[in-house]
């Protein structure tokens, strides 16, 4: 039985070698117990705990095609379109229960993308990457690892290719080739859950040309490898986590769960041969990037929908607390929130149901529909968030600090004047308002809004794919035929 | 082999008894050859011809669960979520090839809804409707009938229930009960393909109460039954069809295919017992209406997407003809059209993939997602149409009549001055512009826009269902749990 | 007193020499009485009649700055920002009362643009165009002329400049220069009210370069000048006008008023010197085009708002006729229609209020805000129209022909089954539905939708201007200053 | 000369008696120097400094109609539609230069609304409020006061009227009437700039009925009146202000300027007669509320447009820093931001230009258009903000803390890897990203987004007014006349 519990997962993080982490100007010695980091660890731990929860274990686990063992779905190679749909359903549940980014999807998506790409490289070039990678996946499954799918380079001057950059290090690349492996240098930005991972699965960030060969590197390194430094990314309202009182708890909005992004710097990190899955085969970078992106664009049709459910629930709750739940315009706005959210879910399900088997044997989503899915995710969460702000009323940005609640005198005044509908506890009303702040402006907004925009590729990246995949010539023929044009 | 060809279908229409049809102030004696009607018949005939076309026959046909015979999918009881998806794919193809409404979906949707409802009535009340209806379906399959799913009553004063109306006839109802059957009176409005059908499968239009028992009638009558009169609905630009010259052909935009809606009046039509599938069981009306609506709301995620493909193709073609296909804003608008269209398709596929088996054994779409699908269809086609008008330029509403092309002198002037990009035939450019007029303002716009709005229920009908089906209480719990509210 | 009545205006059209007009394959000998054309003439005649109407004459007239006489505002040079606002108010009223395009704005906008441009040409080059043009305006005022502001060339291959076209005639140009004037050849497309005008004021359609000198021609020719041919543009549902019975009246939706666009071909038309207002000064084309466009983009913030009022009124009326006027979603949609329509009006008023005096002395709208105004007009009417279709219900596209009303038997059935709320005349309900068809799909939709898109320049033309006029450098400084960046 | 400088303004705050202020669980003794509060004071101070700035003083000042003195426009009674437009222009400038809410508009709007309402009360009831209020305005002008227009009550259970609330204090009301004045109790929520004001001008928050007489109170109290307590409202990312190092400066995004909202509690505050401007005349509450709301809804068409300019500038700057300023999709998105922002400005200008003189003599905006203005403000800033997030890339939510810049070692890494286009200072890029965070998620987002939603009334409040003011009956007549319906 390879399924860890949340507690075992956290223990496994402690067992890693020391990491070099900078946050808020300090070197963090014990990331596990740091209140800002801990909330993000809790989100990941949920992916473990639910695998043991009778209500969710069927969707949270799968049977390994490699070993036949019961494994966490996050380590799974998708074996059917039903599997692809189950992935989306699992992500929705986790979004619902954490109200934030739970950080483990990118690894699952990377595993599936590298799996199919290594097969295709070997198939064409006779290399041996695929078997190596199968071994790596087996280890991942057995250890129930969190894998950081590590793709986005800092990119420097965006009008230039990797090999044209002034500083070659703004894209991760091989700086030394040895018999037993390679040495890499560079950095990966916006790395979700970086510190909460056991492994980084490094992939190139864009299609590469022949002259970019040194950048065509795909490999795995452990999170505690020598030469790695982590720079913790700030999030809106992050400092509220540092208030460890009950008041801080209230003002966080969602005090248990949070997300995490880091800048990871690889300062001459050695990678041994058995952990290298592409090394210079630049013509396969686009396949890897497009398949990974497609999987990850599908993901957003699950996780953000789950968080969207929380926004819908917050809207309905605060309407109730304000005593306006029966106003027709309130009901209509909630309906619109649901409608938009379920449209996103439909996109997540559709690209899964329309998926297909790859030559390697795992299942890949429909590329066009996955891009359509993500494109909608760059829009609707913003409107859902706007509607929630509308329904909430303005108090969620003007409410006094919960620290006033510690003082009985000020608490009385707060409770007297911020009272809502009869029978509603005023403190409950404040807590719900803080959750709304968290979701639309605060720490969770980073994930629900900005990550929805840029995660898995910015909107224009999807538009390029949508245009390319749309078979426009065929559509022109349809129109020309109906119009009876001569050619 | 029960699969008719298009020609055989048209022949079967001729074999019906005479129909009483009024159009443009006249009684139409030969509807088959009437140029306005014929275009709509051609659309239906396509559903037959494609079942014989090697490229499409797999998707156009299915194996009957009742007889094991190969049948047209339009007569089919869905047996899996894959079947539900195939329905949507078939509809998209027909929309692509006809550029209009092909009228046969409503019957397919009615068959499946009545099938599952009669099972549930019998199951609860011990009636014998289900077997009767199975017999009816077998006949439908064997005859390869076009069924008019006949639901929408004229409704009169919308603030009143059927039994409260001043004139009881504004809802179809039983006016006489006899041993061998019933006599019905009333009308059904907006009946798609009414004259092109073999049968009308009459269903109640809304949830009924006990006092509305006479309105709780579901039954089948042949199109040529005594007592039926058809009033042909006008469509935008319908009169252009009456110009039977080549010029008329051009100015129609899409001269081969068209849609059709009628007002059908039932003036005391007798229905024998074996054709009655509900008769007073008012508590089952809502199940019938909701399941039929869900199937039909799914349908729009297929057929309108197919027509949407034609709009995309027309946009790309006219951009080419105008010489602007490489302008970045043109490309971006076409990408947006594709994106919106594929979002609709995603919704059609998702509610299918998330479908489930009913107690009767056929498959029903996911009710929430089907309503979400249709809700989007009430919006995106309008934006797709607007974008096409943007890309087209204004000539499609100011272009001289194609009749000027018959006169060599005026033809020369038209060809000289309406020239587009080099190498493009000016007449081809005009034809494409007329197709665009047809799709965004003309006869096809009736189907692509207004029918997208109101067919299968107006937008508010979906919003009510979305709100009801959304499990808001569960979502409130999610928010309250994360906010740590006391209850 | 120079103010003509509508009847006098129509008489003045009759007094013109014969025009060569082609429509629907025929040469039209008597355009005044042709039912399709007549509706468009009625719209123009309204601009005359209202100048005599006590309720409207203050807004419809102005005092000539050239002669001190009371003149129709359509002939007026704007003398203040209040004048600019009054122009918008006048246009809104005419849109309200005609429900369509009344065709006279383009001439008013051309007069003001040519006025300020000729001043600037003379000022720089010492030419004598401005005085000539003042004389021309005086004549326009005295004769109370309808001027066709004649700008848009057919353009041929849009990737090429005028002088690069295969056929030089796709832009109007001077083909011969004589002592007493010039001879021009070419065509102008989409000419609103072309046949209903007394004069064509020809202007270049885009910024010209030195090599395009022959295309830099601005001059006036009478509508009946030798060498002019008119090709009447088809409009959606145009043929319904040909049914001259009462039924046709109903099915037209708006039987009295209509719009008109033509292709005008200038086949070697002579223009005498005193009617030439620019002749080769290509560097001033952009000033003329931009100022004319700005005036005309302002116009849309008036006329389309007036038509929008009709759509709002139609929505409220049909809701009442259907018995649903108190449904909260109906009220909310009507509120949205009003909101969007008044936003357009705000844009029309704002660019007027922010206008400024030109060196020539007349007032010009704010260029940036006028472009913003028109950009919104390319969007909101489509949404207003969509909302009207939503509120209307589907009957406006499936309703039988009004010709069935002539037959008492069928009339009874129609009246029985298409009944609405109690107390509402069924025929009134049908008339309102046909007005809605007219406005959203039919002849008026050509003006309310497609003309809103492309008239006064397609959307991208405004976006280019908005970007250019936005003073982005200044805005960057604001951001950099607040962010305290080093430079 | 009554125009204070910013420094004199701050000095005048120090001269007030002590205020009781709670923030973050503490009693704040010196609000002027508190870093969170100080940023908000700086914004107000800007309204003083600009009145002395040669570039802006014309727009920032006006001539008092009461005394003929040159006064700050924020103290001014509007004397023309040009004045109303100048108000909007002034607000735009302040939004541009502060990038946040500068808090002084609400007082200006209250002065004008109370001025016209007191006139109308006296006119009808023969009371003497108007002269009293004129005296109060004179003092305001002479002292160059910041007035807090104090309207929004906490409201308790929103389904109940003031006199029906369980706790009567959730609306401010008179609890004791004395010969020399009244004693009031209650609270006002969301009070913008409360602590930065000299005076609170208290107004009822909604239309009152006869039974709510004690709630129909309008009066002025000084900010340091006995019995007032302030509860400082938290804002997103507020704690970053507490880091007083250079790093904190960077991470604030906009370290100089900020907004402020408080809950003000009036615990039995005495108001002397000469400061009472309405006392029980409940029938005039709606006039006061509607006119104040209209003025304040106009205001948003100025101030938010100014902040919008900063967002546009930030978008253009970061595009440049990222090296993508010439990408067509980037340019198009910036154009869209400008377009939306200028549409808001058009609405601000239009309701001003369409204003009218009140019986009291000052000018009031057009009520319908002012509501339309604010309704757009509840939408477009969210889309502008979304577009800015799109253009920015994701780094603004994942960027490490600026505190890493203090350590040379980590600073080197940050500078190396977060480099942008060639020649751009990496730290400048980070500063711009933090400004973007501030504007779209952080402290300024509170003002730019949520305040745009709820300030001056939530969206539904405007919709009710838009519907009520739209003259729907007149619009129905237009439609019925064109459709030729019988009545």
GROMACS .gro file of C-alpha atoms in nm, chain B residues 82-200:
model
  119
  569UNK     CA    1  -2.090   0.768  -2.627
  570UNK     CA    2  -2.422   0.754  -2.811
  571UNK     CA    3  -2.512   1.089  -2.658
  572UNK     CA    4  -2.185   1.234  -2.782
  573UNK     CA    5  -2.236   1.084  -3.124
  574UNK     CA    6  -2.570   1.256  -3.144
  575UNK     CA    7  -2.397   1.591  -3.093
  576UNK     CA    8  -2.130   1.508  -3.349
  577UNK     CA    9  -2.396   1.412  -3.604
  578UNK     CA   10  -2.579   1.737  -3.545
  579UNK     CA   11  -2.262   1.939  -3.592
  580UNK     CA   12  -2.198   1.773  -3.927
  581UNK     CA   13  -2.551   1.842  -4.047
  582UNK     CA   14  -2.525   2.204  -3.940
  583UNK     CA   15  -2.199   2.232  -4.129
  584UNK     CA   16  -2.339   2.085  -4.449
  585UNK     CA   17  -2.678   2.255  -4.451
  586UNK     CA   18  -2.593   2.590  -4.289
  587UNK     CA   19  -2.938   2.592  -4.137
  588UNK     CA   20  -3.184   2.403  -3.917
  589UNK     CA   21  -3.243   2.048  -4.046
  590UNK     CA   22  -3.551   1.999  -3.831
  591UNK     CA   23  -3.522   1.638  -3.732
  592UNK     CA   24  -3.371   1.670  -3.382
  593UNK     CA   25  -3.685   1.755  -3.198
  594UNK     CA   26  -3.841   1.420  -3.286
  595UNK     CA   27  -3.533   1.227  -3.173
  596UNK     CA   28  -3.538   1.415  -2.846
  597UNK     CA   29  -3.910   1.355  -2.800
  598UNK     CA   30  -3.871   0.982  -2.862
  599UNK     CA   31  -3.612   0.949  -2.590
  600UNK     CA   32  -3.802   1.164  -2.342
  601UNK     CA   33  -4.136   0.990  -2.392
  602UNK     CA   34  -3.960   0.655  -2.371
  603UNK     CA   35  -3.820   0.718  -2.026
  604UNK     CA   36  -4.133   0.893  -1.901
  605UNK     CA   37  -4.378   0.622  -2.007
  606UNK     CA   38  -4.160   0.372  -1.825
  607UNK     CA   39  -4.179   0.575  -1.509
  608UNK     CA   40  -4.555   0.628  -1.535
  609UNK     CA   41  -4.615   0.257  -1.578
  610UNK     CA   42  -4.372   0.180  -1.299
  611UNK     CA   43  -4.565   0.395  -1.057
  612UNK     CA   44  -4.919   0.364  -1.181
  613UNK     CA   45  -4.927   0.027  -1.352
  614UNK     CA   46  -5.045   0.175  -1.679
  615UNK     CA   47  -4.940   0.025  -2.014
  616UNK     CA   48  -4.798   0.323  -2.198
  617UNK     CA   49  -4.442   0.206  -2.225
  618UNK     CA   50  -4.505  -0.103  -2.437
  619UNK     CA   51  -4.738   0.097  -2.661
  620UNK     CA   52  -4.463   0.351  -2.708
  621UNK     CA   53  -4.203   0.082  -2.783
  622UNK     CA   54  -4.432  -0.035  -3.060
  623UNK     CA   55  -4.454   0.318  -3.186
  624UNK     CA   56  -4.077   0.357  -3.186
  625UNK     CA   57  -4.035   0.032  -3.376
  626UNK     CA   58  -4.267   0.164  -3.643
  627UNK     CA   59  -4.075   0.492  -3.647
  628UNK     CA   60  -3.749   0.309  -3.695
  629UNK     CA   61  -3.887   0.081  -3.964
  630UNK     CA   62  -4.047   0.363  -4.158
  631UNK     CA   63  -3.750   0.592  -4.096
  632UNK     CA   64  -3.999   0.862  -4.005
  633UNK     CA   65  -3.945   1.226  -3.940
  634UNK     CA   66  -4.116   1.291  -3.610
  635UNK     CA   67  -4.223   1.641  -3.516
  636UNK     CA   68  -4.173   1.668  -3.139
  637UNK     CA   69  -4.473   1.881  -3.079
  638UNK     CA   70  -4.456   2.067  -2.750
  639UNK     CA   71  -4.498   2.445  -2.748
  640UNK     CA   72  -4.855   2.567  -2.706
  641UNK     CA   73  -4.948   2.925  -2.797
  642UNK     CA   74  -5.008   2.989  -2.422
  643UNK     CA   75  -5.237   3.295  -2.446
  644UNK     CA   76  -5.211   3.501  -2.130
  645UNK     CA   77  -4.883   3.395  -1.979
  646UNK     CA   78  -4.979   3.493  -1.627
  647UNK     CA   79  -5.241   3.217  -1.621
  648UNK     CA   80  -5.239   2.840  -1.606
  649UNK     CA   81  -5.400   2.632  -1.886
  650UNK     CA   82  -5.726   2.576  -1.701
  651UNK     CA   83  -5.755   2.946  -1.616
  652UNK     CA   84  -5.732   3.074  -1.974
  653UNK     CA   85  -6.027   3.259  -2.121
  654UNK     CA   86  -6.007   3.035  -2.427
  655UNK     CA   87  -5.915   2.683  -2.313
  656UNK     CA   88  -5.790   2.600  -2.660
  657UNK     CA   89  -5.467   2.799  -2.630
  658UNK     CA   90  -5.327   2.479  -2.480
  659UNK     CA   91  -5.386   2.145  -2.658
  660UNK     CA   92  -5.632   1.942  -2.455
  661UNK     CA   93  -5.871   1.650  -2.466
  662UNK     CA   94  -6.224   1.763  -2.547
  663UNK     CA   95  -6.384   1.421  -2.575
  664UNK     CA   96  -6.302   1.080  -2.435
  665UNK     CA   97  -6.424   0.776  -2.626
  666UNK     CA   98  -6.372   0.406  -2.582
  667UNK     CA   99  -6.141   0.386  -2.878
  668UNK     CA  100  -5.951   0.706  -2.808
  669UNK     CA  101  -5.969   1.078  -2.749
  670UNK     CA  102  -6.043   1.391  -2.947
  671UNK     CA  103  -5.799   1.678  -2.902
  672UNK     CA  104  -5.818   2.048  -2.980
  673UNK     CA  105  -5.569   2.332  -2.969
  674UNK     CA  106  -5.257   2.439  -3.148
  675UNK     CA  107  -4.881   2.407  -3.131
  676UNK     CA  108  -4.671   2.707  -3.228
  677UNK     CA  109  -4.319   2.741  -3.371
  678UNK     CA  110  -4.329   2.381  -3.498
  679UNK     CA  111  -4.000   2.314  -3.666
  680UNK     CA  112  -4.030   2.106  -3.981
  681UNK     CA  113  -4.403   2.055  -3.924
  682UNK     CA  114  -4.493   1.999  -4.289
  683UNK     CA  115  -4.184   1.795  -4.355
  684UNK     CA  116  -4.277   1.539  -4.089
  685UNK     CA  117  -4.460   1.213  -4.106
  686UNK     CA  118  -4.585   1.230  -3.753
  687UNK     CA  119  -4.654   1.472  -3.471
   0.00000   0.00000   0.00000
